[in-house]
Coordinates of C-alpha atoms in Angstrom, one line a residue:
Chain U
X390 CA 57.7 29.2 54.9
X391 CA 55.2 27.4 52.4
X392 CA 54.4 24.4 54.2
X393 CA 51.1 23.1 52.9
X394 CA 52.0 24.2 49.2
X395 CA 52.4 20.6 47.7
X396 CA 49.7 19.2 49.1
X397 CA 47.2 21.9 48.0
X398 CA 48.8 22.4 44.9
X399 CA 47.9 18.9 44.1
X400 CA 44.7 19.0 45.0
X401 CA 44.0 21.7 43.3
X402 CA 44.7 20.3 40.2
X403 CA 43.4 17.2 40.5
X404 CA 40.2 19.3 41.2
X405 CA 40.2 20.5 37.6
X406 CA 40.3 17.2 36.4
X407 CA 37.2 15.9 39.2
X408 CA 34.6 17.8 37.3
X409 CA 33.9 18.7 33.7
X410 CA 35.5 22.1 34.8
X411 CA 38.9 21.1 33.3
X412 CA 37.5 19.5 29.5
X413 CA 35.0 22.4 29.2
X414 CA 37.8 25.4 29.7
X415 CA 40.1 23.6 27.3
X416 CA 38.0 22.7 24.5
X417 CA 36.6 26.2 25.3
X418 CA 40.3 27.7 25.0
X419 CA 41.4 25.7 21.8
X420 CA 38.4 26.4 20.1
X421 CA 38.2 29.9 20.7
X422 CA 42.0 30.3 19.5
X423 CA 41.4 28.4 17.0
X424 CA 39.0 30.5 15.3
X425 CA 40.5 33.5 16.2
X426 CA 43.4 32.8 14.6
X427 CA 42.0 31.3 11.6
X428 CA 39.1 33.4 10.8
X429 CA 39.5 36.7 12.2
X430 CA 43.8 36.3 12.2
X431 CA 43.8 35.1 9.4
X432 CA 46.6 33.1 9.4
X433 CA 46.4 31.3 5.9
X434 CA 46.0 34.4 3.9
X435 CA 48.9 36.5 5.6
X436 CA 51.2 34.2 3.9
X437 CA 53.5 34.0 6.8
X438 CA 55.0 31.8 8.9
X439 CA 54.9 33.1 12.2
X440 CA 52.4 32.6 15.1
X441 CA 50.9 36.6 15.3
X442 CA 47.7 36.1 14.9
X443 CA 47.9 33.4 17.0
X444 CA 49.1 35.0 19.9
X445 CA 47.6 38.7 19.5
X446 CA 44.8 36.9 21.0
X447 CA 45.7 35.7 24.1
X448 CA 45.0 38.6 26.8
X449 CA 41.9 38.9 24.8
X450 CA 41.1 35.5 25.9
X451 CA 42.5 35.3 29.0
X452 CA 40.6 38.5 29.9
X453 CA 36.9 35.9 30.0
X454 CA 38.9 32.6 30.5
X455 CA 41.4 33.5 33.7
X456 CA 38.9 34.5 36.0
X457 CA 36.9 31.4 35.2
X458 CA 40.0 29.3 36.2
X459 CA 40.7 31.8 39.5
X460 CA 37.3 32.1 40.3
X461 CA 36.2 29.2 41.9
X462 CA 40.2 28.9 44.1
X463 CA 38.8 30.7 47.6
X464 CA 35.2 31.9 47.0
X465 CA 34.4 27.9 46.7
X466 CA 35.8 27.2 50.0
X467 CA 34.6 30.1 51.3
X468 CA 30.7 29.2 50.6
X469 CA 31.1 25.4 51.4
X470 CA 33.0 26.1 54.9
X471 CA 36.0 24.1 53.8
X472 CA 38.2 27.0 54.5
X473 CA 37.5 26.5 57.7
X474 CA 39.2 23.2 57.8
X475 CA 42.0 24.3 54.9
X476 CA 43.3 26.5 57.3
X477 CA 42.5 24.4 60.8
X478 CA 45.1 22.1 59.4
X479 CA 49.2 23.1 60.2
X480 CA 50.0 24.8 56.7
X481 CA 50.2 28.0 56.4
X482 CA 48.1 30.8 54.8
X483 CA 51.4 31.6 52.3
X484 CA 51.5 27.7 51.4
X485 CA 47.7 27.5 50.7
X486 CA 47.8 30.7 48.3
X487 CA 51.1 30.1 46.5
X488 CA 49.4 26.2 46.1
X489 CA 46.6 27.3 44.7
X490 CA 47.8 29.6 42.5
X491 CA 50.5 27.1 41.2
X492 CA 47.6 24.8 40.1
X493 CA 45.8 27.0 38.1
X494 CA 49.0 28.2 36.5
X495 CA 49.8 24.8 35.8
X496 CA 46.6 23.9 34.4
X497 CA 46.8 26.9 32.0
X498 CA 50.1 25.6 30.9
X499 CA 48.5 22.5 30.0
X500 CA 45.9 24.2 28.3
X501 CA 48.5 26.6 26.1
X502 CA 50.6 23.2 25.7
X503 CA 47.5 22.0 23.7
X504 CA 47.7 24.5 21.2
X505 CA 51.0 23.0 19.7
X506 CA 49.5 22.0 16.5
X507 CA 49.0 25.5 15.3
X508 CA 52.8 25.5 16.1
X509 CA 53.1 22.2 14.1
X510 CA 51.0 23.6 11.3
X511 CA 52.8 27.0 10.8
X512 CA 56.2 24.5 10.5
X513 CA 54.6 22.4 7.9
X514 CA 53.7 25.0 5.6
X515 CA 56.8 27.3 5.9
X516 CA 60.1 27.9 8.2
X517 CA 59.1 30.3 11.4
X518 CA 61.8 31.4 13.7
X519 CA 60.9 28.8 16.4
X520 CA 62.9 31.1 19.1
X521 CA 60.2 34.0 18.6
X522 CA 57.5 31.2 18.8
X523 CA 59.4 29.9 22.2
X524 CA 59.4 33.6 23.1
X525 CA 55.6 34.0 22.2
X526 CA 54.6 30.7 24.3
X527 CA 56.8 31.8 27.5
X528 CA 55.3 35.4 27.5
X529 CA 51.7 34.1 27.3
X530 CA 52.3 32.0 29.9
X531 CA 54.1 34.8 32.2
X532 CA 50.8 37.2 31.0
X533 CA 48.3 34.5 32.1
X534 CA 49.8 34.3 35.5
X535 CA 49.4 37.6 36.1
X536 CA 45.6 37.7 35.2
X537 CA 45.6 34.2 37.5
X538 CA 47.4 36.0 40.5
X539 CA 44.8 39.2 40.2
X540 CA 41.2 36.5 39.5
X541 CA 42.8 34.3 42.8
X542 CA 43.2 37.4 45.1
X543 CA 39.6 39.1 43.9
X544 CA 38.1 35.6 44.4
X545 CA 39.3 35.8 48.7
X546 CA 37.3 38.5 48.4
X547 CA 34.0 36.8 48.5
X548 CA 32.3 33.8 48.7
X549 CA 30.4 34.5 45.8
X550 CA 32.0 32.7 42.5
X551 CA 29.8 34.6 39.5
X552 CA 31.1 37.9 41.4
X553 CA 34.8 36.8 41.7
X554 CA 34.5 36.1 38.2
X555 CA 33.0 39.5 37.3
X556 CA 35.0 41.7 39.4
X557 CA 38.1 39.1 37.5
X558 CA 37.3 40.5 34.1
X559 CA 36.7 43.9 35.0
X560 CA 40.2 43.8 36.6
X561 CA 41.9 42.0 33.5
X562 CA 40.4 44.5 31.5
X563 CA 41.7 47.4 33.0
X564 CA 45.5 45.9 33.5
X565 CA 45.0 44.9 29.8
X566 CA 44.5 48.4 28.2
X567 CA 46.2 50.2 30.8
X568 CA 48.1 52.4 28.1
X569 CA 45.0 53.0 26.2
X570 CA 42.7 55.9 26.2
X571 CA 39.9 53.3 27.6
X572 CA 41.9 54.1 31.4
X573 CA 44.5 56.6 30.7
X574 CA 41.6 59.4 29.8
X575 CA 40.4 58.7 33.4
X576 CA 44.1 59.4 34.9
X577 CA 45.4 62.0 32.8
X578 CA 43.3 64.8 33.3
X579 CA 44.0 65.7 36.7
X580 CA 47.3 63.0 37.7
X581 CA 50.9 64.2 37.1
X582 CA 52.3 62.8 34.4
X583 CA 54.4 60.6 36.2
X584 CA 51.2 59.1 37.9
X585 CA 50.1 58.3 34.1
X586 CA 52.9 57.1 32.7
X587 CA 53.3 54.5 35.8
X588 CA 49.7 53.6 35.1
X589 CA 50.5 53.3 31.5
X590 CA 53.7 50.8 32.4
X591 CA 50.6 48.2 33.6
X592 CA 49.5 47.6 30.2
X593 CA 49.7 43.7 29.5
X594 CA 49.0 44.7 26.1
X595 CA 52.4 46.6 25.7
X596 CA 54.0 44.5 27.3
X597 CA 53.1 41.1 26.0
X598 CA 53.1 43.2 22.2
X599 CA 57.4 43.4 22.7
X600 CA 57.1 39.8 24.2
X601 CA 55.3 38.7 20.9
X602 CA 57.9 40.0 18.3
X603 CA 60.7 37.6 20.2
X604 CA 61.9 39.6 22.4
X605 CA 61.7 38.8 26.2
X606 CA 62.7 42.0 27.9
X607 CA 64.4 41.5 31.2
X608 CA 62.2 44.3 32.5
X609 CA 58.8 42.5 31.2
X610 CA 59.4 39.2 33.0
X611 CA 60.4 41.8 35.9
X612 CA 57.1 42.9 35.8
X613 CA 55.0 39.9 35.4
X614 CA 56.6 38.4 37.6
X615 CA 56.4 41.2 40.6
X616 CA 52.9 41.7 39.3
X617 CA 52.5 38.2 40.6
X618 CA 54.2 38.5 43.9
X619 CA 52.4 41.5 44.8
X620 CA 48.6 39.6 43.8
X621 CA 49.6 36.9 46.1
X622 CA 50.7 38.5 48.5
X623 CA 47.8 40.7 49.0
X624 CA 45.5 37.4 48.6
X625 CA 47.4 36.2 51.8
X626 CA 46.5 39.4 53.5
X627 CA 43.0 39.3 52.8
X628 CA 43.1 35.7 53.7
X629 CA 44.9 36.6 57.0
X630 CA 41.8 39.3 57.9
X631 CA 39.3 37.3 57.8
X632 CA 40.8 35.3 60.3
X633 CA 40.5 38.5 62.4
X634 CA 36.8 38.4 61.6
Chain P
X1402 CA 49.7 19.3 82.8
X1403 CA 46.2 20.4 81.0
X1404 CA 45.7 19.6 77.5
X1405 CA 43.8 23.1 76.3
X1406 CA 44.0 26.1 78.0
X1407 CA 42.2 29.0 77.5
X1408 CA 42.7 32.2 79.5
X1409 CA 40.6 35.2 78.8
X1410 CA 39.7 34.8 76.2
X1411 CA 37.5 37.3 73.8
X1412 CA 36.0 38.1 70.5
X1413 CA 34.1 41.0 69.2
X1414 CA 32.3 41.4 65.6
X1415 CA 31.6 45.3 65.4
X1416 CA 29.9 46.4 68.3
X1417 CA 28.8 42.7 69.3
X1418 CA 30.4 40.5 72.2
X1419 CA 30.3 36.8 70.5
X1420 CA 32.6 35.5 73.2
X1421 CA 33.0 37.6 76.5
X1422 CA 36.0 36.7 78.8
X1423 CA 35.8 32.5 79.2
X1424 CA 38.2 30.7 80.5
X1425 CA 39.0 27.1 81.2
X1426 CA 41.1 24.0 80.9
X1427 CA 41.1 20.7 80.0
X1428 CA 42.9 17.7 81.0
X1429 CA 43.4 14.6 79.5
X1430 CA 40.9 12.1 79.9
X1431 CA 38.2 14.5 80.2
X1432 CA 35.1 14.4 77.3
X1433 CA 33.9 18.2 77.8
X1434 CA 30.4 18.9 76.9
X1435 CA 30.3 22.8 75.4
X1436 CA 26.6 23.5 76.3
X1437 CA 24.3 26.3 75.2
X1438 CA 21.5 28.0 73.4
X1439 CA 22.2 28.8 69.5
X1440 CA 23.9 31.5 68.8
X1441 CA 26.0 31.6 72.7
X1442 CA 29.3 31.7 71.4
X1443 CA 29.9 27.8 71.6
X1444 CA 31.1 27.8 67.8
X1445 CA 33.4 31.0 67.9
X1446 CA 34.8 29.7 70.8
X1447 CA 35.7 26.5 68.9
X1448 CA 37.0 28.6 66.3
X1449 CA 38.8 30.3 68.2
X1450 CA 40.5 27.4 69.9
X1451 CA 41.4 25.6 67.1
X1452 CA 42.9 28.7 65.1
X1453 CA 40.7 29.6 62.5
X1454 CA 39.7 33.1 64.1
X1455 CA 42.1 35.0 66.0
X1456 CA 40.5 36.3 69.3
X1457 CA 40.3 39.9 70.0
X1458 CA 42.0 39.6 73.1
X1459 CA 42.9 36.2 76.0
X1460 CA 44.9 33.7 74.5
X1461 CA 44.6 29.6 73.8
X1462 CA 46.8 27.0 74.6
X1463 CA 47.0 23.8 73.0
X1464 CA 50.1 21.3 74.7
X1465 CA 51.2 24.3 75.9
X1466 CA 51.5 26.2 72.0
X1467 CA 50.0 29.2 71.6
X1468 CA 47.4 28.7 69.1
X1469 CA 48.3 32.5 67.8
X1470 CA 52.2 32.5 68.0
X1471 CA 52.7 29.0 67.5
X1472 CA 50.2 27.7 65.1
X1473 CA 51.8 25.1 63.3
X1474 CA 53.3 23.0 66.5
X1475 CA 49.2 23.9 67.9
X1476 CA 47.3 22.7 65.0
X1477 CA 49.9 19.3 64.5
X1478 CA 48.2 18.5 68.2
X1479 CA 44.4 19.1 67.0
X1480 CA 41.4 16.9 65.2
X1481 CA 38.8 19.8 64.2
X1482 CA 35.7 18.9 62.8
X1483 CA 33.9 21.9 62.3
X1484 CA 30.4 22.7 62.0
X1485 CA 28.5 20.7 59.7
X1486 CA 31.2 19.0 58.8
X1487 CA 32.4 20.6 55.7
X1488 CA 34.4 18.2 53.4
X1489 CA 35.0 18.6 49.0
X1490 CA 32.5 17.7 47.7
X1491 CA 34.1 16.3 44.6
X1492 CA 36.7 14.6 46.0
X1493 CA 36.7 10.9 47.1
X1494 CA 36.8 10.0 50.5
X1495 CA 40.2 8.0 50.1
X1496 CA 41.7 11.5 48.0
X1497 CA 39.9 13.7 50.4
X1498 CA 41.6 11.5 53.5
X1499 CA 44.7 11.7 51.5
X1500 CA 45.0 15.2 51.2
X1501 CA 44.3 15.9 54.9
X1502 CA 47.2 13.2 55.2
X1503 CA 49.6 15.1 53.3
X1504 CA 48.5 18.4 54.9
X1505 CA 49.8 17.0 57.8
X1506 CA 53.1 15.9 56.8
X1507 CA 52.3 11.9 56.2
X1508 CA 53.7 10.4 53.9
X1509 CA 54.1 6.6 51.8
X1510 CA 53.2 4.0 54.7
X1511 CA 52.7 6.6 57.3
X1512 CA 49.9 8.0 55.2
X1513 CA 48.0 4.6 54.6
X1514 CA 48.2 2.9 57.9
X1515 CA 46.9 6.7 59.3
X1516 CA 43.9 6.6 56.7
X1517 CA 43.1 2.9 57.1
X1518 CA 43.1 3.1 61.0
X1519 CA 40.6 6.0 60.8
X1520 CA 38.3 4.6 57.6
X1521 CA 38.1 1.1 60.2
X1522 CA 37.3 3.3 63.4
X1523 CA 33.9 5.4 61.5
X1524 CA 33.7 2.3 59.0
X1525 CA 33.8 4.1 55.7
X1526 CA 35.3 1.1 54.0
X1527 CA 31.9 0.5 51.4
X1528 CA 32.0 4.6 50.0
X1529 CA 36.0 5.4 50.0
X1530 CA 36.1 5.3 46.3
X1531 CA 32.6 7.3 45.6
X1532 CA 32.4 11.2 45.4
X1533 CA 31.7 12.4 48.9
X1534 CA 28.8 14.6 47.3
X1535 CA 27.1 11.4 46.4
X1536 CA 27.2 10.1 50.4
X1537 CA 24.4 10.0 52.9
X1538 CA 24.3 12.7 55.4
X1539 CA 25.9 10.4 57.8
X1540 CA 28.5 9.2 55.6
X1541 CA 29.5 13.2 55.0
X1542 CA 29.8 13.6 58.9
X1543 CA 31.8 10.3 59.0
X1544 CA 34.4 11.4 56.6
X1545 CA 34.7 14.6 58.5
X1546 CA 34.9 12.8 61.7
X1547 CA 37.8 10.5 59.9
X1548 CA 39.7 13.6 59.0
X1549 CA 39.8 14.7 62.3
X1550 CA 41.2 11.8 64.2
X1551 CA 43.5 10.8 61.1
X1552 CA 46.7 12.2 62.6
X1553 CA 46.0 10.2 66.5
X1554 CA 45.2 13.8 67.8
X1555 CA 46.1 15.0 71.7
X1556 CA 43.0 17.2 71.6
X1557 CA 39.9 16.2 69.4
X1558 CA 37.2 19.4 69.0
X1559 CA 34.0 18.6 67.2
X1560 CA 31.0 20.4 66.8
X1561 CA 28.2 19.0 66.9
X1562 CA 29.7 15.7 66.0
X1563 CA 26.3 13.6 65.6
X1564 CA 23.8 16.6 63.8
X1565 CA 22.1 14.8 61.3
X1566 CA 22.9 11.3 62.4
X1567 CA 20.5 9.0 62.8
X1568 CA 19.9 6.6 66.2
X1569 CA 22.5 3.9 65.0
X1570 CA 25.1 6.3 64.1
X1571 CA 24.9 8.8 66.9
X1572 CA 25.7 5.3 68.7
X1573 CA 28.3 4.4 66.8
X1574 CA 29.8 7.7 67.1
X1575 CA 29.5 8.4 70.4
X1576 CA 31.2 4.8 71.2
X1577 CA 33.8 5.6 69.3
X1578 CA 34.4 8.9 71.2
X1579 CA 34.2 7.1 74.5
X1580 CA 36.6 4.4 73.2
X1581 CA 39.4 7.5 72.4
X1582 CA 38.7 8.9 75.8
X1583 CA 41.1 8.3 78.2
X1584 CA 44.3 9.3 76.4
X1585 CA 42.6 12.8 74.7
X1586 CA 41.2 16.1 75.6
X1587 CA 38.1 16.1 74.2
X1588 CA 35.6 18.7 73.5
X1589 CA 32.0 18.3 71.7
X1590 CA 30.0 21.3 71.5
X1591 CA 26.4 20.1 71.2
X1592 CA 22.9 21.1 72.0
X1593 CA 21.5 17.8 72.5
X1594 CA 21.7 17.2 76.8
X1595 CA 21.4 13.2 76.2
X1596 CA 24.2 13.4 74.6
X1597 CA 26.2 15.1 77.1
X1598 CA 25.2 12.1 79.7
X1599 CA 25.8 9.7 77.4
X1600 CA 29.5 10.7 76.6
X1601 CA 30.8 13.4 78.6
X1602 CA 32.6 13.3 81.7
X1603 CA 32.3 17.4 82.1
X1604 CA 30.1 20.0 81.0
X1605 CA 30.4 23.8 80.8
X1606 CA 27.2 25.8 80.2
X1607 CA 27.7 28.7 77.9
X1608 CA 25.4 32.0 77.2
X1609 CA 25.3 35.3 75.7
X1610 CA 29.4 34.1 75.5
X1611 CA 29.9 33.7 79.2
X1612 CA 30.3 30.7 80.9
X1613 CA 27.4 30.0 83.6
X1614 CA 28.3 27.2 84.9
X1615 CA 30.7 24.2 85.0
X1616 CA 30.5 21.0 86.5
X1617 CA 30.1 17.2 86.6
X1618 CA 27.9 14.4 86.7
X1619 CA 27.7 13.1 90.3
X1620 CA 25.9 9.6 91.9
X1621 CA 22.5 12.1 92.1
X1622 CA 22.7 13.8 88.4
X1623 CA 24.6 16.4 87.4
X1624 CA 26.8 19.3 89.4
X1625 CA 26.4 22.5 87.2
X1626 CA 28.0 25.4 89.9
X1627 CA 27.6 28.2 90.9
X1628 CA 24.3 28.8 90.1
X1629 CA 22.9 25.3 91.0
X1630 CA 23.6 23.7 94.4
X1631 CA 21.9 20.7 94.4
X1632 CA 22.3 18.1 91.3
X1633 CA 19.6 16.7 89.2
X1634 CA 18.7 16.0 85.9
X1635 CA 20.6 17.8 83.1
X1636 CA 18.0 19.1 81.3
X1637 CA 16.6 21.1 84.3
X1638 CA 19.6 22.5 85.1
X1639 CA 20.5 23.8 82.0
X1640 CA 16.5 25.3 81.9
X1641 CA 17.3 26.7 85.1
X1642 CA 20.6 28.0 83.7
X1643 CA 20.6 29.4 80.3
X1644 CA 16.6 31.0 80.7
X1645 CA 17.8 32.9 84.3
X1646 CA 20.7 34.6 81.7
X1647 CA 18.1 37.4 80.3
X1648 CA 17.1 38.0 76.4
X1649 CA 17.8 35.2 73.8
X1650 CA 21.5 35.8 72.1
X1651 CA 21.9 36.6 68.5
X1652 CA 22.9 34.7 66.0
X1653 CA 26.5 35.4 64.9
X1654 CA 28.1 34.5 61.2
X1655 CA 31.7 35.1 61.9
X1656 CA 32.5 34.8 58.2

């Protein structure tokens, strides 16, 4: 069913590693969160021990920083004509997609992972409910595959990697304030209600804001998690018809 | 038993006929030249044949697997170096050899006796360890030409397996393709008519994606039918062949 996942999944990831690609996005990512937790979150002066302001930033972040780890995953192969032997060889189309996507999940794992010593920190100075924190960590993660899954399909749209990565944030955007006026004003004036409260169930934010307080909802990792499934499986598709030409 | 079958076979971009109705076979032993102007359909056909585009309508046979319903079992059975060679350009050749091994299912000792037989055969030996971005032109082709005949393939397709080469190498590589001869179906798609002699033991003449002729080298030259009854010199015949087929074909991106 996957055959060709392990091998492409590797690498994948060791591709990170083969250019600057990998050092640049992760100094990039912990210096970003670091400041925005610091300066803007505030998390000295709050007096708190809990990782909020640490993690109210991350679909903020992940709205630039996904689609520059997505972007590159077809729309590379694409414009060097490797595609053409990725997919001469006997794996098969669902393989290639669920390998690459697994590698840039992975690699944004390691990336979060290398934010422990804010966790460290917040247990020095005070006595956080580490379960919420776990909670926190695992819902970020969830959220960022869902941005990856989206970037990877929209980059087997094109062979074009500053347009995958683009159309990426535009996309992360709008699945990030889906409950917000920003993309509900556009629904609800003519849509049945229904319509706009479905569209108003795709907010990342809302989601990722219960996630954030400690609690994983069954239903949220539901939806992450189908939100997934569903980007990858349309990235196979579109894969698929350009085999039809 | 032939090695490649193609029956039929079709594709259409839009309105345009890249590939109109060709069919043929190929048996093992044979070295088939694909001959014919840019832009005739010898690529898309190659495409086609090794599963990368689905035809519009015929079908392809490789060790009797459908390329379409049976692709895994097809491809297993293929080397495919495809045009101009495309390879990572980041990777290494040993990790980019690697991954093609694993791609294919080899694995531990399998895997290195596999990648050292094919890094002896195109003598990559002095770059494995460098970025392939950093290699010479014919390096790049050589690592793309170890890729393909990695796994011991039944059927070997390259195109245009010695573009960019220079004198030595296109040597080197057409020896090597005659030394893997008699126990594969090969096809080389190629513009280059020396060539053909040099290596090929058949040689089908494509244009405006139909085949025009089809034939073999004899004591007097080469046998192109129908349109040519007597042999002679390849290059004449394929003059004689692919400028009596009417306007100049258009160049086709498939993707």
């Amino acid at each position: 069913m996957l055959t060709g996942a392990g091998p492409v999944f590797r690498r994948e990831l060791a591709g990170y590693f083969a250019t600057p690609v990998a050092y640049v996005f992760i100094v990039g990512f912990l210096l970003l969160a670091g400041i925005l937790t610091f300066y803007v979150g505030n998390l000295f002066e709050r007096g708190q021990a809990d990782l909020k302001p640490f993690f109210a930033f991350h679909p903020w972040l992940y709205i630039v920083l996904m689609p520059a780890v997505a972007m590159r995953l077809w729309a590379e192969e694409r414009r060097s004509g490797t595609i053409e032997l990725l997919l001469t060889l006997p794996v098969q189309v669902a393989g290639v997609v669920v390998g690459k996507f697994l590698a840039a999940w992975a690699f944004t794992a390691a990336a979060l992972g290398l934010t422990f010593p804010v966790w460290i920190t917040v247990n020095v100075l005070g006595d956080p409910d580490n379960g919420v924190v776990l909670a926190g960590y695992i819902g970020s993660l969830l959220m960022a595959g869902g941005y990856l899954a989206i970037c990877a399909c929209l980059s087997s749209l094109t062979r074009n990697q500053v347009v995958a990565f683009v159309v990426g944030v535009v996309a992360c955007l709008l699945f990030t304030v889906a409950g917000s006026p920003i993309v509900l004003d556009a629904v609800s004036g003519w849509a049945p209600s229904a319509l706009v409260d479905a569209v108003a169930s795709f907010s990342f934010l809302s989601r990722f804001a219960a996630i954030m307080n400690g609690v994983i909802d069954l239903r949220d990792a539901v939806f992450f998690a189908s939100l997934i499934a569903f980007w990858l499986f349309a990235n196979a598709v579109v894969v698929d018809l350009g085999k039809a030409g | 038993m032939a090695m490649i079958v193609i029956e039929s076979l079709v594709k259409r971009f839009g309105a345009f006929t890249a590939v109109d109705d060709v069919s043929f076979a190929v048996e093992r032993g044979t070295v088939l030249g694909f001959l014919g102007p840019n832009g005739a359909g010898k690529s898309t056909t190659m495409k086609m044949l090794t599963g990368f585009l689905a035809p519009t309508a015929g079908r392809v046979r490789v060790c009797g697997f459908d390329v379409e319903t049976r692709p895994l079992e097809a491809r297993r059975r293929i080397g495919y170096l495809p045009e101009g060679a495309p390879t990572y350009p980041d990777m290494t050749p040993a990790g980019f050899l690697g991954f093609a091994a694993a791609a294919r299912g080899l694995r531990g000792a399998a895997a290195r006796t596999a990648i050292d037989r094919a890094v002896d055969l195109v003598e990559l030996k002095p770059v494995l360890h460098q970025p392939i971005e950093t290699l010479s032109k014919g390096f790049k082709r050589r690592v793309g030409l170890a890729q393909a005949i990695l796994h011991d393939p039944d059927v070997l397709v390259l195109d245009e397996p010695t573009d960019g080469l220079d004198p030595n190498q296109k040597h080197q590589v057409r020896a090597l393709i005659r030394s893997m001869a008699t126990e594969k179906a090969i096809v080389i798609s190629t513009h280059i008519l020396e060539e053909v002699e040099a290596v090929c033991t058949r040689a089908i003449v494509i244009g405006h994606g139909r085949i025009l002729a089809d034939g073999e080298p004899t004591g007097h030259g080469w046998r192109l039918g129908p349109h040519m009854a007597a042999p002679g010199r390849l290059d004449d015949v394929f003059r004689s062949i692919t400028l009596g087929a009417g306007a100049p074909a258009r160049e086709v991106l498939p993707c």
